[in-house]
PDB file of C-alpha atoms in Angstrom:
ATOM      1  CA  UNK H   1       2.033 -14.552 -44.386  1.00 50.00           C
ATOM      2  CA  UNK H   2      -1.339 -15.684 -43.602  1.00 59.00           C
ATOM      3  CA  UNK H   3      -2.421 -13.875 -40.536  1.00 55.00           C
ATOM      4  CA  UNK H   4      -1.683 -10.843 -42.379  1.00 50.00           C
ATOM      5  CA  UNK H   5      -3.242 -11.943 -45.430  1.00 57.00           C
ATOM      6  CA  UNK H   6      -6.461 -12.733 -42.965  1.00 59.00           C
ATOM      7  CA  UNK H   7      -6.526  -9.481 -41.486  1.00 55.00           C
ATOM      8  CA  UNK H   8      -5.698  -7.388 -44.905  1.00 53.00           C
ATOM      9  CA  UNK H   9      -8.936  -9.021 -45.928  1.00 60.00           C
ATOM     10  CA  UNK H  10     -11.191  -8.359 -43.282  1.00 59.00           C
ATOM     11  CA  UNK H  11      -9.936  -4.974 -43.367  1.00 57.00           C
ATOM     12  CA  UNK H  12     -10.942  -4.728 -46.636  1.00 58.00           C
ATOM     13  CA  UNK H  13     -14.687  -6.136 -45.627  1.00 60.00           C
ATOM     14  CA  UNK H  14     -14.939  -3.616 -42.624  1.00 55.00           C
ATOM     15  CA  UNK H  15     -13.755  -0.354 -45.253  1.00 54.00           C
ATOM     16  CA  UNK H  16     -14.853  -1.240 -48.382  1.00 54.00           C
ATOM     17  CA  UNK H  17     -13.779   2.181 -49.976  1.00 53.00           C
ATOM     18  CA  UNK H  18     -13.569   2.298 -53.485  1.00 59.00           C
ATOM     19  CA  UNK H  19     -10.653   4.761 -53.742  1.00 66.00           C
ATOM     20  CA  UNK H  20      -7.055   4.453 -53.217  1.00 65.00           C
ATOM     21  CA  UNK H  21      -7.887   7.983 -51.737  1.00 68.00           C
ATOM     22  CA  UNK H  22     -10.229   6.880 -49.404  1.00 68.00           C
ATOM     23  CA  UNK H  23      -8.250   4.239 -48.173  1.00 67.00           C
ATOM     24  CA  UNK H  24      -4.966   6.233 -47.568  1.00 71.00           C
ATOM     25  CA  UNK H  25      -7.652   8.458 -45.422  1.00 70.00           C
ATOM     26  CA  UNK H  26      -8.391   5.486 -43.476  1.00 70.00           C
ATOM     27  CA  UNK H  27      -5.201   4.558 -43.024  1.00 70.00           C
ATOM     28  CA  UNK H  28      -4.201   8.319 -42.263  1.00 75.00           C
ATOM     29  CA  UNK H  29      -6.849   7.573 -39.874  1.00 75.00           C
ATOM     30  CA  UNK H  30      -5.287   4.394 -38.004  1.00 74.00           C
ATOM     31  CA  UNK H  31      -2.158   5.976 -37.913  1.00 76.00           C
ATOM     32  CA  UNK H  32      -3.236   9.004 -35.806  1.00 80.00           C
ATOM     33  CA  UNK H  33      -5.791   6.936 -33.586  1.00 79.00           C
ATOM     34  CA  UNK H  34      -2.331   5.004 -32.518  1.00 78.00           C
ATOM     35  CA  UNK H  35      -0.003   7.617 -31.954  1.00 81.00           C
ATOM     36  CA  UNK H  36      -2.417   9.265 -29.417  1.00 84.00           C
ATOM     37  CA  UNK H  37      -2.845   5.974 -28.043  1.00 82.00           C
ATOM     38  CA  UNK H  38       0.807   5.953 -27.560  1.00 81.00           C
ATOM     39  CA  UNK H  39       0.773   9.395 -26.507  1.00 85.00           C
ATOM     40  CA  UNK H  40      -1.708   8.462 -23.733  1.00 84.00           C
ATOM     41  CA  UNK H  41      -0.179   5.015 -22.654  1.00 82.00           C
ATOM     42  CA  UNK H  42       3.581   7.179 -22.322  1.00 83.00           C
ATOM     43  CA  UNK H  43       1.252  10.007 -20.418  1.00 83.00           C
ATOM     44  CA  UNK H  44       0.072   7.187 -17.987  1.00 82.00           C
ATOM     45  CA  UNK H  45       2.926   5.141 -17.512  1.00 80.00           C
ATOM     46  CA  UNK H  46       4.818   8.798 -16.308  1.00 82.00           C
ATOM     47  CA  UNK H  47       2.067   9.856 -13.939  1.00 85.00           C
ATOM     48  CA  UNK H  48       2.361   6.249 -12.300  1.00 83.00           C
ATOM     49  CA  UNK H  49       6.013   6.993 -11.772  1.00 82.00           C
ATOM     50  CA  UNK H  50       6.052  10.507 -10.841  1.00 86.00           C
ATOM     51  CA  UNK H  51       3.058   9.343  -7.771  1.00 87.00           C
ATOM     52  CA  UNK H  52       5.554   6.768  -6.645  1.00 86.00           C
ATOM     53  CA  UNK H  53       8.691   9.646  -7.015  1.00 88.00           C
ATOM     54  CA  UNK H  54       6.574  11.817  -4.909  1.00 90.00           C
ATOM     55  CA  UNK H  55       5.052   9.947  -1.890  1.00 91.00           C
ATOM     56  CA  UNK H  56       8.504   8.678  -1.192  1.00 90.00           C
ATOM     57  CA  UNK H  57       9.690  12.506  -1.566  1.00 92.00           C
ATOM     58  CA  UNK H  58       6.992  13.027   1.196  1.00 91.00           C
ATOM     59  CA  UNK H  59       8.023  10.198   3.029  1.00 90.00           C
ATOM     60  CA  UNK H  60      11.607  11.219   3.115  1.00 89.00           C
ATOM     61  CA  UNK H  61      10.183  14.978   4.268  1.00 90.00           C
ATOM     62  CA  UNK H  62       8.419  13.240   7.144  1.00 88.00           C
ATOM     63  CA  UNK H  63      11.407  11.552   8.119  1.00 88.00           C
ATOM     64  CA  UNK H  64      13.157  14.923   8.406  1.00 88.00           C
ATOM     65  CA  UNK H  65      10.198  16.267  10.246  1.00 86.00           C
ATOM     66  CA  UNK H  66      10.494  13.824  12.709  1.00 84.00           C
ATOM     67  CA  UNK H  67      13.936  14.629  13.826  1.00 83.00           C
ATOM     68  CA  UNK H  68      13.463  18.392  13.661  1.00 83.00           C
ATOM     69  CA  UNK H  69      10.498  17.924  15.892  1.00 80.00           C
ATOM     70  CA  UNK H  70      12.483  15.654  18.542  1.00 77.00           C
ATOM     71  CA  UNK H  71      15.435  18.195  18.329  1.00 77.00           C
ATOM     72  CA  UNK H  72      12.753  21.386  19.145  1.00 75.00           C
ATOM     73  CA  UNK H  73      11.556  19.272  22.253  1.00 70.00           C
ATOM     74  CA  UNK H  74      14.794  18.778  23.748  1.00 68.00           C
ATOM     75  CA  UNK H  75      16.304  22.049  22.359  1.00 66.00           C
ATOM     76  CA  UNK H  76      15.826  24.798  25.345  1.00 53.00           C
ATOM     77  CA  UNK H  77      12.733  27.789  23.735  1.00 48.00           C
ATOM     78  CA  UNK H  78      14.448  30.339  25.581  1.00 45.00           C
ATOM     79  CA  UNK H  79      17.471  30.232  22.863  1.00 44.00           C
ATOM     80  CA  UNK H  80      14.773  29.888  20.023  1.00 45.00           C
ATOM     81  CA  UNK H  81      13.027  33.182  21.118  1.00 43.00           C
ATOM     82  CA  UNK H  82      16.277  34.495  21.252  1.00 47.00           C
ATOM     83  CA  UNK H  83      16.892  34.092  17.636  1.00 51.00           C
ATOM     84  CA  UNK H  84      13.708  36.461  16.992  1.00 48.00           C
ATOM     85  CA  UNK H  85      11.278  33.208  16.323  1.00 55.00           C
ATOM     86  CA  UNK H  86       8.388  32.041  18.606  1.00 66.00           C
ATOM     87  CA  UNK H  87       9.039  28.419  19.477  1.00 67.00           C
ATOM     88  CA  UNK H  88       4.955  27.457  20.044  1.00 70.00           C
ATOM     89  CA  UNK H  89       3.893  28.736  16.824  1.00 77.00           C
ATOM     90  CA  UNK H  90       7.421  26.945  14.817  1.00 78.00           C
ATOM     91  CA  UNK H  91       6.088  23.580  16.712  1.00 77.00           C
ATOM     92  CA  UNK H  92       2.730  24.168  15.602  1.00 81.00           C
ATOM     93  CA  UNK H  93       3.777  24.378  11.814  1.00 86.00           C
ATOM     94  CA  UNK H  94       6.003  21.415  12.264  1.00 84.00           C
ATOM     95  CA  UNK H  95       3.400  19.256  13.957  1.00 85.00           C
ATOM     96  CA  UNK H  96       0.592  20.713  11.046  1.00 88.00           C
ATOM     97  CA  UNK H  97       3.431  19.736   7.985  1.00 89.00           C
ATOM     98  CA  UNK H  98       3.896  16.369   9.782  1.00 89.00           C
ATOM     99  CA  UNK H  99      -0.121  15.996  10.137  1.00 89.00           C
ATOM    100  CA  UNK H 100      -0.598  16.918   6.624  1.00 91.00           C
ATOM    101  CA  UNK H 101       1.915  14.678   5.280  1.00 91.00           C
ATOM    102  CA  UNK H 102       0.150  11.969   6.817  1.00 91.00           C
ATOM    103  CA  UNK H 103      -2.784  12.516   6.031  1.00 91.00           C
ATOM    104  CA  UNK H 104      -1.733  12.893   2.124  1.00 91.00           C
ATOM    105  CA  UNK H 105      -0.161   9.424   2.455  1.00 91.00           C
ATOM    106  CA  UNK H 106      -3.263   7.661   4.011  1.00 90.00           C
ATOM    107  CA  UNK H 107      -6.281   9.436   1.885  1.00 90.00           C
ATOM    108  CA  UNK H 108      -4.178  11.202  -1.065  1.00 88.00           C
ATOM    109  CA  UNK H 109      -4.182  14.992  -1.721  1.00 89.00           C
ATOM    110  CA  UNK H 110      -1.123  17.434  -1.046  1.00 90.00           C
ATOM    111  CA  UNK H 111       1.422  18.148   1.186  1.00 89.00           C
ATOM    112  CA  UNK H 112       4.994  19.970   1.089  1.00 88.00           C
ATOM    113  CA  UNK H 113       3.674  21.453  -2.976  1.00 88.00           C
ATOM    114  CA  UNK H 114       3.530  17.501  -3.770  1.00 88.00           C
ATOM    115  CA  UNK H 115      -0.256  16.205  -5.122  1.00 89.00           C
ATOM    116  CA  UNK H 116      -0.538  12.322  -4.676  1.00 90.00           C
ATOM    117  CA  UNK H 117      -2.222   9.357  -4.692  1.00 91.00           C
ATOM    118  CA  UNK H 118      -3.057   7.375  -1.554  1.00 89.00           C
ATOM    119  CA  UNK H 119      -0.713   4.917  -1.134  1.00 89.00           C
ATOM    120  CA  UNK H 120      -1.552   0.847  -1.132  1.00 88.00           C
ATOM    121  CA  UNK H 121      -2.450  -1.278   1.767  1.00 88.00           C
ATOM    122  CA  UNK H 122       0.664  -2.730   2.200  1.00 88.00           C
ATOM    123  CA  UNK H 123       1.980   0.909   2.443  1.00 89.00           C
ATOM    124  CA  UNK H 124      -0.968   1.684   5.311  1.00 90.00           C
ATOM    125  CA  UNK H 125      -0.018  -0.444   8.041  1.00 91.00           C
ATOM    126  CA  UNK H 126       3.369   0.852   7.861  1.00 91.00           C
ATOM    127  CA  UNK H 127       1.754   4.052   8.372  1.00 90.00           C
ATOM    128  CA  UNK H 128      -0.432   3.467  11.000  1.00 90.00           C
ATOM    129  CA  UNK H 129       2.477   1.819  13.066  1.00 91.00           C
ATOM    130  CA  UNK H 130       3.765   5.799  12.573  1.00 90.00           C
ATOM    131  CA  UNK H 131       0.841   7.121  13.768  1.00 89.00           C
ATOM    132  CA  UNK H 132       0.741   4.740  16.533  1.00 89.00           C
ATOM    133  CA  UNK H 133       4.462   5.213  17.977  1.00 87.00           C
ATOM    134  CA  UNK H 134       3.410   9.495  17.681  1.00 85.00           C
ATOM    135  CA  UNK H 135       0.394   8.926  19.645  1.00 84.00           C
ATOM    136  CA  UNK H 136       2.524   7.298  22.264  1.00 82.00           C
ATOM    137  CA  UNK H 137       5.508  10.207  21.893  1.00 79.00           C
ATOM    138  CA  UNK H 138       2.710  12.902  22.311  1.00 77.00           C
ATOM    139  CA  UNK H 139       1.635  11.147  25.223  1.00 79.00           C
ATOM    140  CA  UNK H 140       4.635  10.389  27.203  1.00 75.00           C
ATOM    141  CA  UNK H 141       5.849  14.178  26.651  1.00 70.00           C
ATOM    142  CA  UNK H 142       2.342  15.405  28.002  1.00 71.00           C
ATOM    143  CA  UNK H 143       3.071  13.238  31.073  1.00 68.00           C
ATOM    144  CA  UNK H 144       6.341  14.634  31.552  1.00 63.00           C
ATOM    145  CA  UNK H 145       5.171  18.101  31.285  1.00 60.00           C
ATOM    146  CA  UNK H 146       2.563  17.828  33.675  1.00 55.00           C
ATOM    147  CA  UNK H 147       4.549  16.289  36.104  1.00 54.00           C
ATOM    148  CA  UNK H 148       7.235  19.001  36.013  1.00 51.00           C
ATOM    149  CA  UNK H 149       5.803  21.714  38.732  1.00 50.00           C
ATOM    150  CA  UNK H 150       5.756  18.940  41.300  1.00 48.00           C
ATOM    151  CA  UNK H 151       9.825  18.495  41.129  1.00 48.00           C
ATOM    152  CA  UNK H 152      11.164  21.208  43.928  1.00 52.00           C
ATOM    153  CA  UNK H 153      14.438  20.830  44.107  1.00 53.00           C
ATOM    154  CA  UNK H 154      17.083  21.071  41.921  1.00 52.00           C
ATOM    155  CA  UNK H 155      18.487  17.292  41.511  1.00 54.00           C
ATOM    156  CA  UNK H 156      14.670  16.984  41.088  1.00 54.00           C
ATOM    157  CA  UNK H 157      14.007  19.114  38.104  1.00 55.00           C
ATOM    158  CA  UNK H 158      17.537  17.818  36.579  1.00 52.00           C
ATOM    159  CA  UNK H 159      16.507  14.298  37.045  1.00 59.00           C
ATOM    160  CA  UNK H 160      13.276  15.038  34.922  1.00 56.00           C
ATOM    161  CA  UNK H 161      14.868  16.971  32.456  1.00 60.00           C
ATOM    162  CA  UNK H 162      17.567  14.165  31.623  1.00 68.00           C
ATOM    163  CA  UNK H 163      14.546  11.681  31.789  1.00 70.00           C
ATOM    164  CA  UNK H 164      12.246  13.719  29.344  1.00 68.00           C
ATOM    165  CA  UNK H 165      15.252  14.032  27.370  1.00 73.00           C
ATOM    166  CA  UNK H 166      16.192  10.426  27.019  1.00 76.00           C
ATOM    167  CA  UNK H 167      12.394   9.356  25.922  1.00 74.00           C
ATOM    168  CA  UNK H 168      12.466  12.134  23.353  1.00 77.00           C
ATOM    169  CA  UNK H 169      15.565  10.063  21.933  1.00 78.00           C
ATOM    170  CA  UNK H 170      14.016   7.229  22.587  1.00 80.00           C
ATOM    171  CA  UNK H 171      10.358   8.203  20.849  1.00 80.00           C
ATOM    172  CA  UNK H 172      12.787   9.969  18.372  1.00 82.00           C
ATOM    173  CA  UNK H 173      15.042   6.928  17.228  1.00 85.00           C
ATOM    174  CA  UNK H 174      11.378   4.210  16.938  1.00 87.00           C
ATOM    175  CA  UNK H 175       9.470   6.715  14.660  1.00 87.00           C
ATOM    176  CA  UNK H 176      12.815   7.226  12.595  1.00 87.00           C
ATOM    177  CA  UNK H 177      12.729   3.298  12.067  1.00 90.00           C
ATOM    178  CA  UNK H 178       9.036   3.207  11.247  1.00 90.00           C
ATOM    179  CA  UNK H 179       9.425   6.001   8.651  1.00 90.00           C
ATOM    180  CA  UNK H 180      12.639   4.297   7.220  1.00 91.00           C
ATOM    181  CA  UNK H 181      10.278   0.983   7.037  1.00 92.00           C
ATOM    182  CA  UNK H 182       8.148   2.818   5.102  1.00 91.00           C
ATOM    183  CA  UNK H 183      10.282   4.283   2.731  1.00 91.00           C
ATOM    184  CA  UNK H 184      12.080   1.123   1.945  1.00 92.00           C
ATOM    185  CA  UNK H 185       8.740  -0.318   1.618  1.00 91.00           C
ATOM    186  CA  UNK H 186       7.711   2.345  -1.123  1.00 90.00           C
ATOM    187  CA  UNK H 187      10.707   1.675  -2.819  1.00 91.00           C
ATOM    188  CA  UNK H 188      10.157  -1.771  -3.099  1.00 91.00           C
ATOM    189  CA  UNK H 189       6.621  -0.759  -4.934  1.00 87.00           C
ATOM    190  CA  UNK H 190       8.953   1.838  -7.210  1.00 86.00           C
ATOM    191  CA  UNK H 191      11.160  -0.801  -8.053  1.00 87.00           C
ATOM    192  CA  UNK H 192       8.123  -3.023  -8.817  1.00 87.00           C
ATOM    193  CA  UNK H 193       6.516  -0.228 -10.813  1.00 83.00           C
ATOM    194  CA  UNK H 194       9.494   0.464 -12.747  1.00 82.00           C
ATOM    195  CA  UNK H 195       9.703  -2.932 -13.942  1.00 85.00           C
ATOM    196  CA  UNK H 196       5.843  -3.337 -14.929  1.00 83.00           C
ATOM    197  CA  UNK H 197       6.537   0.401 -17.103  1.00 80.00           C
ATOM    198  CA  UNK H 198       9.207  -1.594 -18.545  1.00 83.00           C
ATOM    199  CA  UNK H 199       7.208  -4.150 -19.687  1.00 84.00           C
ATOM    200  CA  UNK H 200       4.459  -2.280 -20.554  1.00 81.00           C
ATOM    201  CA  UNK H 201       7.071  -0.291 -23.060  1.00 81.00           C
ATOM    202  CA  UNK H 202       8.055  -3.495 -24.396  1.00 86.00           C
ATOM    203  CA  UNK H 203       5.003  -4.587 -25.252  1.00 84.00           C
ATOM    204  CA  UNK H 204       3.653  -0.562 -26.605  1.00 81.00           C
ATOM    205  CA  UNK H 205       6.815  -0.958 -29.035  1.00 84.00           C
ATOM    206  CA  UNK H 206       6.325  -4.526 -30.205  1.00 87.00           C
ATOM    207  CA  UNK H 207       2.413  -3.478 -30.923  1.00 82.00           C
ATOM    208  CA  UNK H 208       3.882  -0.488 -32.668  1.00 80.00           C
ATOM    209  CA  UNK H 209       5.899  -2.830 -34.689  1.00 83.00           C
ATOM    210  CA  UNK H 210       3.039  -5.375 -35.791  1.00 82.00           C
ATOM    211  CA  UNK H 211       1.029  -1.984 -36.672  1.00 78.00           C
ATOM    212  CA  UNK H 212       4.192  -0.708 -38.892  1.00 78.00           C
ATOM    213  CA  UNK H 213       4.057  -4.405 -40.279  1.00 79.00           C
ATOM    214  CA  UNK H 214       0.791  -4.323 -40.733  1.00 75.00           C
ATOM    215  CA  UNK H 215       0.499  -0.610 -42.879  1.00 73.00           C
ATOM    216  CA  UNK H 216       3.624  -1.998 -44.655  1.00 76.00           C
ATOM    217  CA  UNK H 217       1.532  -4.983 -45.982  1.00 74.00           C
ATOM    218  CA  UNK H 218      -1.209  -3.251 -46.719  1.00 70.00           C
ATOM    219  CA  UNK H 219       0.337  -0.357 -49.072  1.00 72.00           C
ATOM    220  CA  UNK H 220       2.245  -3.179 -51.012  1.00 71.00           C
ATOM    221  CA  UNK H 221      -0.849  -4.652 -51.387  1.00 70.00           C
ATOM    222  CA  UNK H 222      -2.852  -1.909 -52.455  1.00 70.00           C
ATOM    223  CA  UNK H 223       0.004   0.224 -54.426  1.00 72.00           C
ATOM    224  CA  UNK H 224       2.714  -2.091 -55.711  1.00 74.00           C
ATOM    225  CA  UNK H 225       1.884  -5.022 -56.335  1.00 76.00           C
ATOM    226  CA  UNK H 226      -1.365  -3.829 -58.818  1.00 77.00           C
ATOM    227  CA  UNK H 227       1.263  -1.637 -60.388  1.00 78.00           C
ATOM    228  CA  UNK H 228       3.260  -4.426 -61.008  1.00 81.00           C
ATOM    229  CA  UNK H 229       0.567  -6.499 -62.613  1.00 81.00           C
ATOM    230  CA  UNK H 230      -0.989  -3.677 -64.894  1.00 78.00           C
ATOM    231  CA  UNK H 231       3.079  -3.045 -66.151  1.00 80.00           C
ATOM    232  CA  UNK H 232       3.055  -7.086 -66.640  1.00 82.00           C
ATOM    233  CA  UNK H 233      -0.472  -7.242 -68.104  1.00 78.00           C
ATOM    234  CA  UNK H 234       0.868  -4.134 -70.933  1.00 79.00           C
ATOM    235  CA  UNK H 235       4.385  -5.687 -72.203  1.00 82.00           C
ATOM    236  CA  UNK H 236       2.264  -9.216 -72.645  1.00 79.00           C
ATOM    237  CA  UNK H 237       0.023  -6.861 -74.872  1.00 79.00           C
ATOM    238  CA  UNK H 238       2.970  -5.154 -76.507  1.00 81.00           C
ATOM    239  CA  UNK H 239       4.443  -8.561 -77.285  1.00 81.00           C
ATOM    240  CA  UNK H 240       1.225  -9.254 -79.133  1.00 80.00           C
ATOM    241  CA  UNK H 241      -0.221 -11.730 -76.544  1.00 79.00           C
ATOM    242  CA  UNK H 242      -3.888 -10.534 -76.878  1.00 79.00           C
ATOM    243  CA  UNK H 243      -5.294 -13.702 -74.734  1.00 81.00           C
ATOM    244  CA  UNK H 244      -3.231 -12.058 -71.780  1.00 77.00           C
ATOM    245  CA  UNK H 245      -5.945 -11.449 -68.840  1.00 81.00           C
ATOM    246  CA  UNK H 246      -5.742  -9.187 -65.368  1.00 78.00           C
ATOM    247  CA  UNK H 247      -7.536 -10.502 -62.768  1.00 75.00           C
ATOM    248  CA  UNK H 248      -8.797  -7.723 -60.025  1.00 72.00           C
ATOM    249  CA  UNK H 249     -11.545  -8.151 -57.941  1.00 70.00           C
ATOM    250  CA  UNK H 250     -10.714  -4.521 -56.538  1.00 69.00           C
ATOM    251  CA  UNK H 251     -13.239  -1.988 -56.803  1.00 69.00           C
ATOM    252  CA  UNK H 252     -10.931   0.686 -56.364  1.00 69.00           C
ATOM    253  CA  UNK H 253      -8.771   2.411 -59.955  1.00 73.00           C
ATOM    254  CA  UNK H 254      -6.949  -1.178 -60.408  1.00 73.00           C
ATOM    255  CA  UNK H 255      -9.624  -2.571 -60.529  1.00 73.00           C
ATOM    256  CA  UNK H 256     -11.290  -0.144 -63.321  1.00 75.00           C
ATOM    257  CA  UNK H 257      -7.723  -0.038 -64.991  1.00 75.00           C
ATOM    258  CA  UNK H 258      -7.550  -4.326 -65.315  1.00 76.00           C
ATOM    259  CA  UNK H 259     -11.150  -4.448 -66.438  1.00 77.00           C
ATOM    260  CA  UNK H 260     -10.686  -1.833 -69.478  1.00 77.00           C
ATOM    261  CA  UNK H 261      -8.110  -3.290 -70.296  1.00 76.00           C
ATOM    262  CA  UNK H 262      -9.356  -6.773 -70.057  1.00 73.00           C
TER     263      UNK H 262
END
């Protein structure tokens, strides 16, 4: 094969050793620098896909969130308290996990015990459609609740109720659908990822392969095939052909070995 022929050559320019030993060390040598370069493609290629696992995890939590958050606003505090729990400070955590969650997806960092990367710009817009349609949520309930001590009658304070109740459904069911968007959207980028990994594998393995090739030529050339010569060279001389000649331009023990006995 004449690449390999090439490259065995230049090899053999770049480490001129004069030692089989020497060269098996450099060799030894190759070999390791490649299987930590495998080591570290493998260790890349899995942090890539756990990121992607875990902001849709997060995504997914935020989704939850959501609904617990529009449940707690319609859901009467009294019964909340009841249950031995304070229903400002469970809002507060819920609206500081949904916050945080948020703000891991936009700049990166951690939220829910989950470190990650920010997430693209295709991703952000998706998210700041989210934070958008919250905004908006926040602001209609603050309207509602500030217009509550003027209803004084009954049918009044009914009619409000059912009214803050229906835009909490309302708020509830468009931030769902923007979350959802975003998820599918990150899975689209998992799929994506998944299939460049794939192909990067591919590629790590057929490298791996030309390097295998590659070591395989190279000890045939250095090990065998001199043995076979010096074998060939010594029944010529036990056959009593004295004119036989070895020619190696090695400067390794072949080479010493075909000269003496040249």
């Amino acid at each position: 094969m004449p690449f390999l022929t090439f490259v065995l050559r230049w090899l053999e320019r770049i480490f001129s050793f004069k030692t089989l030993r020497r060269k098996f060390v450099i060799g030894f040598i190759i070999a390791s620098v490649v299987a930590v370069a495998n080591i570290v493609i493998i260790h890349s290629l899995l942090r890539q896909s756990d990121a992607i696992a875990a902001t849709i995890n997060i995504a997914g939590k935020m989704r939850m969130l959501s609904q617990r958050i529009g449940l707690m606003h319609v859901a009467e505090p009294a019964f909340i308290v009841g249950q031995g729990q304070n229903h400002a400070a469970i809002f507060e955590q819920l609206e500081a996990s949904f916050e945080a969650a948020i703000q891991a997806l936009e700049s990166g960092g951690e939220a829910f015990g989950l470190a990650i990367p920010a997430i693209t710009a295709e991703s952000l817009q998706y998210l700041e459609k989210i934070e958008v349609t919250r905004d908006s949520y926040r602001q209609t309930l603050q309207a509602m609740k500030l217009s509550l001590p003027y209803h004084n009658t009954i049918a009044d304070s009914y009619a409000h109720g059912r009214a803050t109740t229906l835009a909490i459904v309302a708020f509830s069911e468009v931030l769902l659908n923007d979350i959802e968007a975003l998820i599918n959207n990150l899975i689209v980028q998992s799929d994506n990822m998944q299939a460049h990994v794939k192909h990067q594998v591919y590629g790590l393995f057929i490298v791996n392969a030309l390097m295998l090739l590659l070591a395989w030529a190279i000890i045939v050339r250095q090990v065998p095939n001199p043995i076979k010569r010096v074998v060939q060279l010594g029944n010529e001389l036990v056959a009593g052909n004295y004119n036989a000649r070895l020619a190696m331009n090695s400067n390794d023990e072949f080479g010493t070995l075909s000269r003496v006995l040249n």
